[in-house]
């Protein structure tokens, strides 16, 4: 994180942007979700010096691939401290959590004793003491400070705070103090029921801690998560020459592009781009099988009276849930045909009694429109979306995880329906699917 430059000013939001916000809000839950910091997730995130205003967060939620935002919550060495944070509050966190955002709370305090300040920067960072005993005391004090900030912003216990140690010229004496500081910081957070993350340059703090782990440094308490700053432009969690793959499996973050201007929904921000694989990652929930039958198939067949096979039960189950059929018997007879015709009539279609791609698409997508879905999303809405897209003609695996293949299919579907080519599934996508619109 380069904290010596302010983000670019936000451009005025036009009428189109206001419409996009309305689309997002319609698909958001009414009640505030419990903030995740960051929880289990695999996907994209960003961090920026000043927490964006709510309109920007809403637009970026709808139009960007990002699900996680880094926020500077504590530490005397923050370039964007409390005085530079007009938007960040407990209410801001709660609202964005309700909209599906996850968070990376960042603490920027004392730096390595050999760190060299930029004399032209308005923030001159304090340094750790060269005395190990004093440095450990300083670390505990800063850990106490970040816990207070986590509580202030509404994060529950077991949240992770990321200790930001900027790049420093390595030496054995400097590394020793950094390791003592990280150890004491982590021990204090653990004792209070929180988790420890370390952000740092791959060639300094990250590599020093990884070497301590591999050498089984006596008494060293490892951070729970490692956030590697390595601007190689690759959205993955590989550690390259800095962080060996044997450590912190599924507890990694990679800042792969720094200080770039990205624009979504007409709003630019200067950000760092990150890719995460933390907690248990984005794991599919158990597939729901109403009526005891799967609704997931490689291809959704055209069905009519006399058709046979497992898709009949799936069809009847959906019709029953929609109130068009009273029972499920896995036989496509007159009653099932009448139910199909009744559904088609409700859609304003000709009542043919034959299940086509459009019929499958509309039936499988029916239900309450969830909030915005994007890479890393999981849960029953993702199963429903993937089945619907498959029925509509999309070529994707129904896995229960919104992956890059799902994002590509959503883009294709949006393009086919004349919608903006975002990688996200929002209320507009669901509306088209529920109308039975196919690729």
Short mmCIF file of C-alpha atoms in Angstrom, two decimals:
data_model
loop_
_atom_site.label_atom_id
_atom_site.label_comp_id
_atom_site.label_asym_id
_atom_site.label_seq_id
_atom_site.Cartn_x
_atom_site.Cartn_y
_atom_site.Cartn_z
CA UNK A 1 0.00 0.00 0.00
CA UNK A 2 1.51 3.22 -1.07
CA UNK A 3 0.16 5.80 1.31
CA UNK A 4 1.92 8.85 -0.07
CA UNK A 5 -0.60 9.77 -2.76
CA UNK A 6 -4.22 10.71 -2.52
CA UNK A 7 -6.87 9.01 -4.70
CA UNK A 8 -8.17 10.81 -7.74
CA UNK A 9 -11.27 12.94 -7.28
CA UNK A 10 -14.58 11.26 -8.01
CA UNK A 11 -16.35 12.45 -11.14
CA UNK A 12 -19.96 13.65 -10.92
CA UNK A 13 -22.45 10.79 -11.14
CA UNK A 14 -24.75 11.13 -14.10
CA UNK A 15 -28.39 10.11 -14.45
CA UNK A 16 -27.34 6.71 -15.79
CA UNK A 17 -25.35 6.07 -12.63
CA UNK A 18 -28.36 6.95 -10.50
CA UNK A 19 -30.36 4.34 -12.37
CA UNK A 20 -27.68 1.76 -11.72
CA UNK A 21 -27.78 2.51 -8.01
CA UNK A 22 -31.55 2.02 -8.03
CA UNK A 23 -31.08 -1.34 -9.71
CA UNK A 24 -28.60 -2.36 -7.02
CA UNK A 25 -30.72 -1.22 -4.11
CA UNK A 26 -33.74 -3.13 -5.36
CA UNK A 27 -31.77 -6.35 -5.08
CA UNK A 28 -30.19 -5.67 -1.68
CA UNK A 29 -31.50 -7.10 1.57
CA UNK A 30 -33.34 -4.67 3.79
CA UNK A 31 -31.53 -5.54 7.02
CA UNK A 32 -27.84 -5.04 7.73
CA UNK A 33 -25.66 -8.10 7.34
CA UNK A 34 -22.98 -9.00 9.86
CA UNK A 35 -19.72 -7.50 8.63
CA UNK A 36 -17.18 -10.03 7.37
CA UNK A 37 -13.54 -9.12 7.91
CA UNK A 38 -13.03 -10.80 5.60
CA UNK A 39 -14.57 -14.24 6.29
CA UNK A 40 -14.18 -17.15 3.88
CA UNK A 41 -13.80 -15.95 0.32
CA UNK A 42 -12.00 -16.52 -2.97
CA UNK A 43 -12.08 -13.63 -5.39
CA UNK A 44 -11.26 -9.99 -6.07
CA UNK A 45 -10.81 -7.03 -3.74
CA UNK A 46 -9.39 -3.53 -3.78
CA UNK A 47 -8.03 -1.04 -1.30
CA UNK A 48 -7.91 2.72 -1.57
CA UNK A 49 -6.68 5.50 0.67
CA UNK A 50 -10.06 7.09 1.46
CA UNK A 51 -13.15 4.92 1.95
CA UNK A 52 -15.42 5.79 -1.02
CA UNK A 53 -18.79 7.44 -0.50
CA UNK A 54 -21.92 5.30 -0.52
CA UNK A 55 -22.96 6.13 -4.07
CA UNK A 56 -19.55 5.00 -5.35
CA UNK A 57 -19.67 1.81 -3.30
CA UNK A 58 -23.11 1.02 -4.70
CA UNK A 59 -22.01 1.62 -8.28
CA UNK A 60 -18.85 -0.41 -7.88
CA UNK A 61 -20.81 -3.21 -6.27
CA UNK A 62 -23.01 -3.42 -9.35
CA UNK A 63 -20.42 -2.87 -12.07
CA UNK A 64 -17.03 -4.07 -10.79
CA UNK A 65 -15.59 -7.53 -10.12
CA UNK A 66 -14.68 -6.54 -6.55
CA UNK A 67 -16.39 -7.97 -3.46
CA UNK A 68 -13.85 -6.89 -0.82
CA UNK A 69 -12.65 -3.41 0.17
CA UNK A 70 -9.61 -2.50 2.25
CA UNK A 71 -10.22 0.25 4.82
CA UNK A 72 -7.70 2.08 7.02
CA UNK A 73 -9.10 1.80 10.53
CA UNK A 74 -6.19 2.48 12.89
CA UNK A 75 -2.55 3.43 13.32
CA UNK A 76 -0.61 6.67 13.69
CA UNK A 77 1.17 6.25 10.34
CA UNK A 78 -1.91 6.15 8.12
CA UNK A 79 -1.66 8.61 5.25
CA UNK A 80 -5.47 8.65 5.28
CA UNK A 81 -6.21 8.72 8.98
CA UNK A 82 -9.49 9.57 10.70
CA UNK A 83 -9.25 13.22 9.66
CA UNK A 84 -9.11 12.20 5.99
CA UNK A 85 -12.00 9.71 6.18
CA UNK A 86 -15.29 11.63 5.68
CA UNK A 87 -17.25 8.49 4.82
CA UNK A 88 -15.93 5.74 7.07
CA UNK A 89 -18.26 4.98 9.99
CA UNK A 90 -20.05 2.11 11.67
CA UNK A 91 -23.10 2.93 9.54
CA UNK A 92 -21.00 2.87 6.34
CA UNK A 93 -19.66 -0.57 7.24
CA UNK A 94 -23.13 -1.89 8.09
CA UNK A 95 -24.71 -0.58 4.88
CA UNK A 96 -22.01 -2.00 2.67
CA UNK A 97 -22.04 -5.30 4.53
CA UNK A 98 -25.78 -5.47 3.84
CA UNK A 99 -25.01 -4.98 0.16
CA UNK A 100 -22.58 -7.91 0.22
CA UNK A 101 -19.21 -6.21 0.66
CA UNK A 102 -16.46 -7.80 2.74
CA UNK A 103 -13.70 -5.84 4.46
CA UNK A 104 -9.96 -5.76 5.06
CA UNK A 105 -9.35 -3.57 8.13
CA UNK A 106 -5.82 -2.17 7.93
CA UNK A 107 -3.61 -0.86 10.73
CA UNK A 108 -0.64 1.33 9.78
CA UNK A 109 1.46 2.07 12.83
CA UNK A 110 5.13 1.83 13.68
CA UNK A 111 7.44 0.68 10.93
CA UNK A 112 10.64 -1.36 10.93
CA UNK A 113 13.47 0.40 12.77
CA UNK A 114 15.45 0.59 9.54
CA UNK A 115 12.51 2.03 7.51
CA UNK A 116 13.39 5.27 5.72
CA UNK A 117 10.73 7.97 5.68
CA UNK A 118 10.13 10.11 2.64
CA UNK A 119 11.06 13.58 3.92
CA UNK A 120 8.54 15.22 1.57
CA UNK A 121 5.58 13.20 2.88
CA UNK A 122 3.14 14.97 5.20
CA UNK A 123 3.06 11.79 7.32
CA UNK A 124 6.36 10.85 8.94
CA UNK A 125 5.95 7.32 10.19
CA UNK A 126 7.03 6.34 13.68
CA UNK A 127 9.53 3.50 13.96
CA UNK A 128 9.69 0.45 16.19
CA UNK A 129 12.18 0.57 19.02
CA UNK A 130 15.44 -1.27 18.44
CA UNK A 131 14.92 -2.82 21.85
CA UNK A 132 13.00 -6.08 21.47
CA UNK A 133 11.29 -5.63 24.84
CA UNK A 134 10.12 -2.13 23.99
CA UNK A 135 9.08 -3.12 20.46
CA UNK A 136 6.89 -5.90 21.87
CA UNK A 137 5.24 -3.44 24.23
CA UNK A 138 4.62 -1.09 21.31
CA UNK A 139 3.08 -3.94 19.31
CA UNK A 140 0.68 -4.82 22.12
CA UNK A 141 -0.35 -1.19 22.40
CA UNK A 142 -1.06 -1.03 18.67
CA UNK A 143 -2.97 -4.30 18.76
CA UNK A 144 -5.13 -2.83 21.53
CA UNK A 145 -5.70 0.23 19.35
CA UNK A 146 -6.82 -1.79 16.34
CA UNK A 147 -9.22 -3.88 18.44
CA UNK A 148 -10.83 -0.65 19.63
CA UNK A 149 -11.19 0.43 15.99
CA UNK A 150 -12.72 -2.92 14.99
CA UNK A 151 -15.31 -2.49 17.74
CA UNK A 152 -15.88 1.13 16.73
CA UNK A 153 -16.77 0.10 13.19
CA UNK A 154 -18.98 -2.80 14.22
CA UNK A 155 -16.77 -5.80 13.47
CA UNK A 156 -17.32 -8.85 15.63
CA UNK A 157 -14.70 -10.99 17.31
CA UNK A 158 -12.67 -13.31 15.10
CA UNK A 159 -12.32 -10.47 12.59
CA UNK A 160 -8.86 -9.98 11.09
CA UNK A 161 -6.83 -6.79 11.36
CA UNK A 162 -3.94 -6.44 8.91
CA UNK A 163 -0.70 -4.99 10.25
CA UNK A 164 0.85 -2.89 7.48
CA UNK A 165 4.66 -3.02 7.51
CA UNK A 166 5.99 -1.08 4.54
CA UNK A 167 9.05 -2.08 2.56
CA UNK A 168 12.34 -1.75 4.44
CA UNK A 169 16.00 -2.60 3.72
CA UNK A 170 16.46 -5.99 5.32
CA UNK A 171 19.18 -6.84 7.81
CA UNK A 172 19.33 -9.49 10.53
CA UNK A 173 18.95 -6.90 13.30
CA UNK A 174 16.03 -5.16 11.60
CA UNK A 175 14.29 -8.46 10.79
CA UNK A 176 14.67 -9.52 14.43
CA UNK A 177 12.72 -6.51 15.68
CA UNK A 178 10.05 -6.89 13.00
CA UNK A 179 9.55 -10.52 13.99
CA UNK A 180 9.29 -9.61 17.67
CA UNK A 181 6.73 -6.94 16.81
CA UNK A 182 4.65 -9.28 14.62
CA UNK A 183 4.80 -12.00 17.27
CA UNK A 184 3.58 -9.70 20.07
CA UNK A 185 0.88 -8.15 17.84
CA UNK A 186 -0.44 -11.59 16.90
CA UNK A 187 -0.35 -12.95 20.45
CA UNK A 188 -2.32 -9.98 21.77
CA UNK A 189 -4.99 -10.24 19.06
CA UNK A 190 -5.34 -13.98 19.66
CA UNK A 191 -5.68 -13.47 23.39
CA UNK A 192 -8.57 -11.08 22.80
CA UNK A 193 -10.35 -13.32 20.27
CA UNK A 194 -9.25 -11.65 17.04
CA UNK A 195 -7.18 -12.77 14.09
CA UNK A 196 -3.89 -11.40 12.86
CA UNK A 197 -3.01 -10.51 9.29
CA UNK A 198 0.29 -9.19 7.99
CA UNK A 199 0.54 -6.93 4.95
CA UNK A 200 3.98 -6.24 3.56
CA UNK A 201 6.31 -6.14 0.62
CA UNK A 202 7.23 -9.58 -0.63
CA UNK A 203 10.92 -8.83 -0.39
CA UNK A 204 10.88 -7.57 3.20
CA UNK A 205 8.32 -8.35 5.95
CA UNK A 206 6.53 -11.16 4.11
CA UNK A 207 9.74 -12.95 3.22
CA UNK A 208 11.18 -12.44 6.73
CA UNK A 209 8.12 -13.98 8.38
CA UNK A 210 8.00 -16.86 5.92
CA UNK A 211 11.67 -17.61 6.58
CA UNK A 212 10.94 -17.59 10.32
CA UNK A 213 8.18 -20.13 9.77
CA UNK A 214 10.32 -22.40 7.62
CA UNK A 215 13.20 -22.29 10.11
CA UNK A 216 10.81 -23.06 13.01
CA UNK A 217 11.83 -19.92 14.83
CA UNK A 218 11.48 -20.67 18.51
CA UNK A 219 8.46 -19.10 20.21
CA UNK A 220 7.30 -17.29 17.10
CA UNK A 221 3.51 -16.97 16.71
CA UNK A 222 2.64 -16.81 13.03
CA UNK A 223 0.04 -14.36 11.69
CA UNK A 224 -3.17 -16.06 10.56
CA UNK A 225 -3.08 -14.54 7.08
CA UNK A 226 -0.38 -13.18 4.80
CA UNK A 227 -1.06 -10.27 2.45
CA UNK A 228 1.71 -10.16 -0.14
CA UNK A 229 2.46 -6.93 -2.00
CA UNK A 230 4.01 -8.03 -5.27
CA UNK A 231 3.04 -6.07 -8.35
CA UNK A 232 3.40 -8.81 -10.95
CA UNK A 233 -0.05 -8.15 -12.42
CA UNK A 234 -1.35 -11.69 -11.78
CA UNK A 235 -4.61 -12.17 -9.92
CA UNK A 236 -3.65 -15.23 -7.89
CA UNK A 237 -2.18 -16.06 -4.48
CA UNK A 238 1.14 -17.56 -5.58
CA UNK A 239 4.02 -16.26 -3.51
CA UNK A 240 6.77 -16.49 -6.12
CA UNK A 241 10.25 -16.03 -4.61
CA UNK A 242 8.85 -14.36 -1.48
CA UNK A 243 6.21 -16.58 0.10
CA UNK A 244 6.65 -20.34 -0.18
CA UNK A 245 3.59 -22.33 -1.19
CA UNK A 246 3.94 -24.62 1.85
CA UNK A 247 2.66 -21.99 4.26
CA UNK A 248 -0.64 -20.20 4.83
CA UNK A 249 -2.61 -22.33 2.41
CA UNK A 250 -5.96 -20.68 1.73
CA UNK A 251 -4.93 -17.85 4.06
CA UNK A 252 -3.39 -15.58 1.46
CA UNK A 253 -3.98 -12.23 -0.18
CA UNK A 254 -2.01 -10.89 -3.11
CA UNK A 255 -1.80 -7.20 -3.97
CA UNK A 256 -0.87 -7.66 -7.60
CA UNK A 257 -1.27 -4.16 -9.03
CA UNK A 258 -0.61 -0.91 -7.17
CA UNK A 259 -1.73 2.70 -7.65
CA UNK A 260 -3.86 2.27 -10.75
CA UNK A 261 -6.94 4.22 -11.76
CA UNK A 262 -9.97 2.01 -12.32
CA UNK A 263 -13.38 3.25 -13.48
CA UNK A 264 -16.69 1.47 -12.92
CA UNK A 265 -20.13 2.97 -13.35
CA UNK A 266 -18.46 6.16 -14.59
CA UNK A 267 -16.65 6.66 -11.27
CA UNK A 268 -12.82 6.47 -11.15
CA UNK A 269 -10.79 5.57 -8.08
CA UNK A 270 -7.08 5.16 -7.51
CA UNK A 271 -6.79 1.68 -6.08
CA UNK A 272 -4.57 -1.30 -5.41
CA UNK A 273 -5.92 -4.54 -6.88
CA UNK A 274 -5.99 -7.67 -4.76
CA UNK A 275 -6.89 -11.33 -5.07
CA UNK A 276 -7.86 -13.33 -1.98
CA UNK A 277 -8.18 -16.95 -0.96
CA UNK A 278 -8.94 -16.85 2.75
CA UNK A 279 -10.84 -18.73 5.42
CA UNK A 280 -12.47 -21.73 3.78
CA UNK A 281 -12.52 -19.87 0.48
CA UNK A 282 -15.68 -19.58 -1.61
CA UNK A 283 -17.19 -23.02 -1.07
CA UNK A 284 -20.45 -24.11 -2.61
CA UNK A 285 -23.35 -24.64 -0.27
CA UNK A 286 -25.12 -27.98 -0.41
CA UNK A 287 -27.28 -28.26 -3.50
CA UNK A 288 -30.96 -28.05 -2.64
CA UNK A 289 -33.01 -30.97 -3.95
CA UNK A 290 -36.68 -30.14 -3.43
CA UNK A 291 -38.96 -33.15 -3.82
CA UNK A 292 -35.78 -35.25 -3.45
CA UNK A 293 -34.71 -34.61 -7.03
CA UNK A 294 -31.87 -32.61 -8.54
CA UNK A 295 -32.72 -29.69 -10.75
CA UNK A 296 -29.24 -29.61 -12.25
CA UNK A 297 -28.74 -31.13 -15.70
CA UNK A 298 -26.15 -30.83 -18.45
CA UNK A 299 -28.90 -30.04 -20.95
CA UNK A 300 -32.51 -29.14 -20.34
CA UNK A 301 -34.61 -31.15 -22.78
CA UNK A 302 -37.79 -30.16 -24.55
CA UNK A 303 -40.57 -32.01 -22.70
CA UNK A 304 -44.14 -32.84 -23.69
CA UNK A 305 -46.79 -35.45 -22.82
CA UNK A 306 -45.21 -38.89 -22.98
CA UNK A 307 -41.67 -37.67 -22.20
CA UNK A 308 -39.76 -39.70 -19.62
CA UNK A 309 -36.67 -39.36 -17.44
CA UNK A 310 -35.48 -37.56 -14.29
CA UNK A 311 -36.20 -34.11 -15.69
CA UNK A 312 -39.95 -34.78 -15.40
CA UNK A 313 -39.73 -34.88 -11.61
CA UNK A 314 -37.62 -31.72 -11.56
CA UNK A 315 -40.17 -29.96 -13.77
CA UNK A 316 -43.13 -31.06 -11.68
CA UNK A 317 -41.38 -30.02 -8.49
CA UNK A 318 -40.84 -26.47 -9.77
CA UNK A 319 -44.44 -26.29 -10.99
CA UNK A 320 -45.65 -27.46 -7.58
CA UNK A 321 -43.57 -24.85 -5.79
CA UNK A 322 -45.06 -22.20 -8.07
CA UNK A 323 -48.58 -23.38 -7.25
CA UNK A 324 -49.43 -24.78 -10.69
CA UNK A 325 -49.38 -28.47 -9.71
CA UNK A 326 -50.69 -30.22 -6.61
CA UNK A 327 -48.49 -33.34 -6.62
CA UNK A 328 -45.37 -34.87 -8.16
CA UNK A 329 -45.54 -38.31 -9.78
CA UNK A 330 -42.66 -38.15 -12.34
CA UNK A 331 -45.00 -38.81 -15.27
CA UNK A 332 -45.67 -36.23 -17.98
CA UNK A 333 -49.39 -36.74 -18.38
CA UNK A 334 -52.41 -34.52 -18.91
CA UNK A 335 -52.16 -32.94 -15.45
CA UNK A 336 -48.55 -31.92 -15.96
CA UNK A 337 -49.34 -30.56 -19.42
CA UNK A 338 -52.20 -28.48 -17.98
CA UNK A 339 -49.89 -27.11 -15.31
CA UNK A 340 -47.30 -26.15 -17.93
CA UNK A 341 -50.01 -24.46 -20.01
CA UNK A 342 -51.26 -22.58 -16.95
CA UNK A 343 -47.73 -21.32 -16.25
CA UNK A 344 -47.30 -20.29 -19.88
CA UNK A 345 -50.60 -18.43 -19.78
CA UNK A 346 -49.45 -16.59 -16.64
CA UNK A 347 -46.40 -15.46 -18.60
CA UNK A 348 -48.54 -14.20 -21.48
CA UNK A 349 -47.35 -17.01 -23.75
CA UNK A 350 -49.33 -19.40 -25.90
CA UNK A 351 -50.37 -22.36 -23.68
CA UNK A 352 -48.76 -25.23 -25.60
CA UNK A 353 -48.14 -27.63 -22.72
CA UNK A 354 -44.64 -28.22 -24.10
CA UNK A 355 -41.60 -27.24 -22.06
CA UNK A 356 -39.12 -25.29 -24.17
CA UNK A 357 -35.85 -23.56 -23.29
CA UNK A 358 -37.79 -20.39 -22.46
CA UNK A 359 -40.12 -22.32 -20.15
CA UNK A 360 -37.21 -23.96 -18.35
CA UNK A 361 -35.38 -20.62 -18.03
CA UNK A 362 -38.36 -18.83 -16.54
CA UNK A 363 -39.24 -21.66 -14.15
CA UNK A 364 -35.71 -22.27 -12.87
CA UNK A 365 -35.01 -18.58 -12.28
CA UNK A 366 -38.27 -17.88 -10.48
CA UNK A 367 -38.04 -16.55 -6.95
CA UNK A 368 -36.92 -13.47 -5.08
CA UNK A 369 -34.12 -11.60 -6.80
CA UNK A 370 -31.02 -11.71 -4.57
CA UNK A 371 -28.46 -8.97 -4.17
CA UNK A 372 -25.73 -8.60 -6.75
CA UNK A 373 -23.80 -11.79 -7.43
CA UNK A 374 -20.22 -11.81 -8.70
CA UNK A 375 -17.03 -13.87 -8.68
CA UNK A 376 -16.72 -15.53 -5.29
CA UNK A 377 -20.44 -15.51 -4.47
CA UNK A 378 -21.97 -18.74 -3.19
CA UNK A 379 -25.33 -19.90 -1.89
CA UNK A 380 -28.67 -21.02 -3.27
CA UNK A 381 -29.04 -17.97 -5.57
CA UNK A 382 -25.83 -19.01 -7.37
CA UNK A 383 -27.19 -22.53 -7.96
CA UNK A 384 -30.40 -21.00 -9.30
CA UNK A 385 -28.59 -18.52 -11.53
CA UNK A 386 -26.29 -21.14 -13.04
CA UNK A 387 -29.18 -23.54 -13.75
CA UNK A 388 -31.16 -20.74 -15.38
CA UNK A 389 -28.24 -19.67 -17.56
CA UNK A 390 -27.64 -23.30 -18.53
CA UNK A 391 -31.28 -23.68 -19.53
CA UNK A 392 -31.05 -20.43 -21.48
CA UNK A 393 -28.23 -21.85 -23.58
CA UNK A 394 -25.17 -20.84 -21.59
CA UNK A 395 -22.13 -23.08 -21.58
CA UNK A 396 -21.08 -23.27 -17.95
CA UNK A 397 -20.75 -25.79 -15.18
CA UNK A 398 -23.42 -25.68 -12.48
CA UNK A 399 -21.18 -25.76 -9.41
CA UNK A 400 -22.75 -23.46 -6.82
CA UNK A 401 -19.75 -21.09 -6.99
CA UNK A 402 -19.85 -17.92 -9.08
CA UNK A 403 -16.58 -18.45 -10.92
CA UNK A 404 -14.93 -16.82 -13.92
CA UNK A 405 -16.87 -19.07 -16.32
CA UNK A 406 -20.11 -17.87 -14.75
CA UNK A 407 -18.96 -14.27 -15.10
CA UNK A 408 -18.21 -14.83 -18.81
CA UNK A 409 -21.63 -16.39 -19.34
CA UNK A 410 -23.33 -13.51 -17.54
CA UNK A 411 -21.49 -11.04 -19.78
CA UNK A 412 -22.65 -12.96 -22.84
CA UNK A 413 -26.21 -13.07 -21.56
CA UNK A 414 -26.17 -9.36 -20.82
CA UNK A 415 -24.88 -8.62 -24.31
CA UNK A 416 -27.59 -10.81 -25.88
CA UNK A 417 -30.27 -8.98 -23.90
CA UNK A 418 -28.90 -5.49 -24.58
CA UNK A 419 -27.71 -4.94 -21.01
CA UNK A 420 -24.38 -3.33 -19.98
CA UNK A 421 -21.65 -5.96 -20.11
CA UNK A 422 -20.88 -6.14 -16.39
CA UNK A 423 -19.52 -9.37 -14.89
CA UNK A 424 -22.24 -9.25 -12.24
CA UNK A 425 -25.73 -10.67 -12.00
CA UNK A 426 -28.19 -8.09 -10.73
CA UNK A 427 -31.94 -7.41 -10.79
CA UNK A 428 -31.85 -6.66 -14.54
CA UNK A 429 -30.37 -10.09 -15.32
CA UNK A 430 -32.90 -11.86 -13.13
CA UNK A 431 -35.76 -9.95 -14.78
CA UNK A 432 -34.67 -11.18 -18.22
CA UNK A 433 -34.27 -14.75 -17.03
CA UNK A 434 -37.65 -14.73 -15.33
CA UNK A 435 -39.20 -13.56 -18.58
CA UNK A 436 -37.75 -16.69 -20.19
CA UNK A 437 -35.27 -14.81 -22.36
CA UNK A 438 -32.57 -17.10 -23.78
CA UNK A 439 -29.19 -16.68 -25.40
#
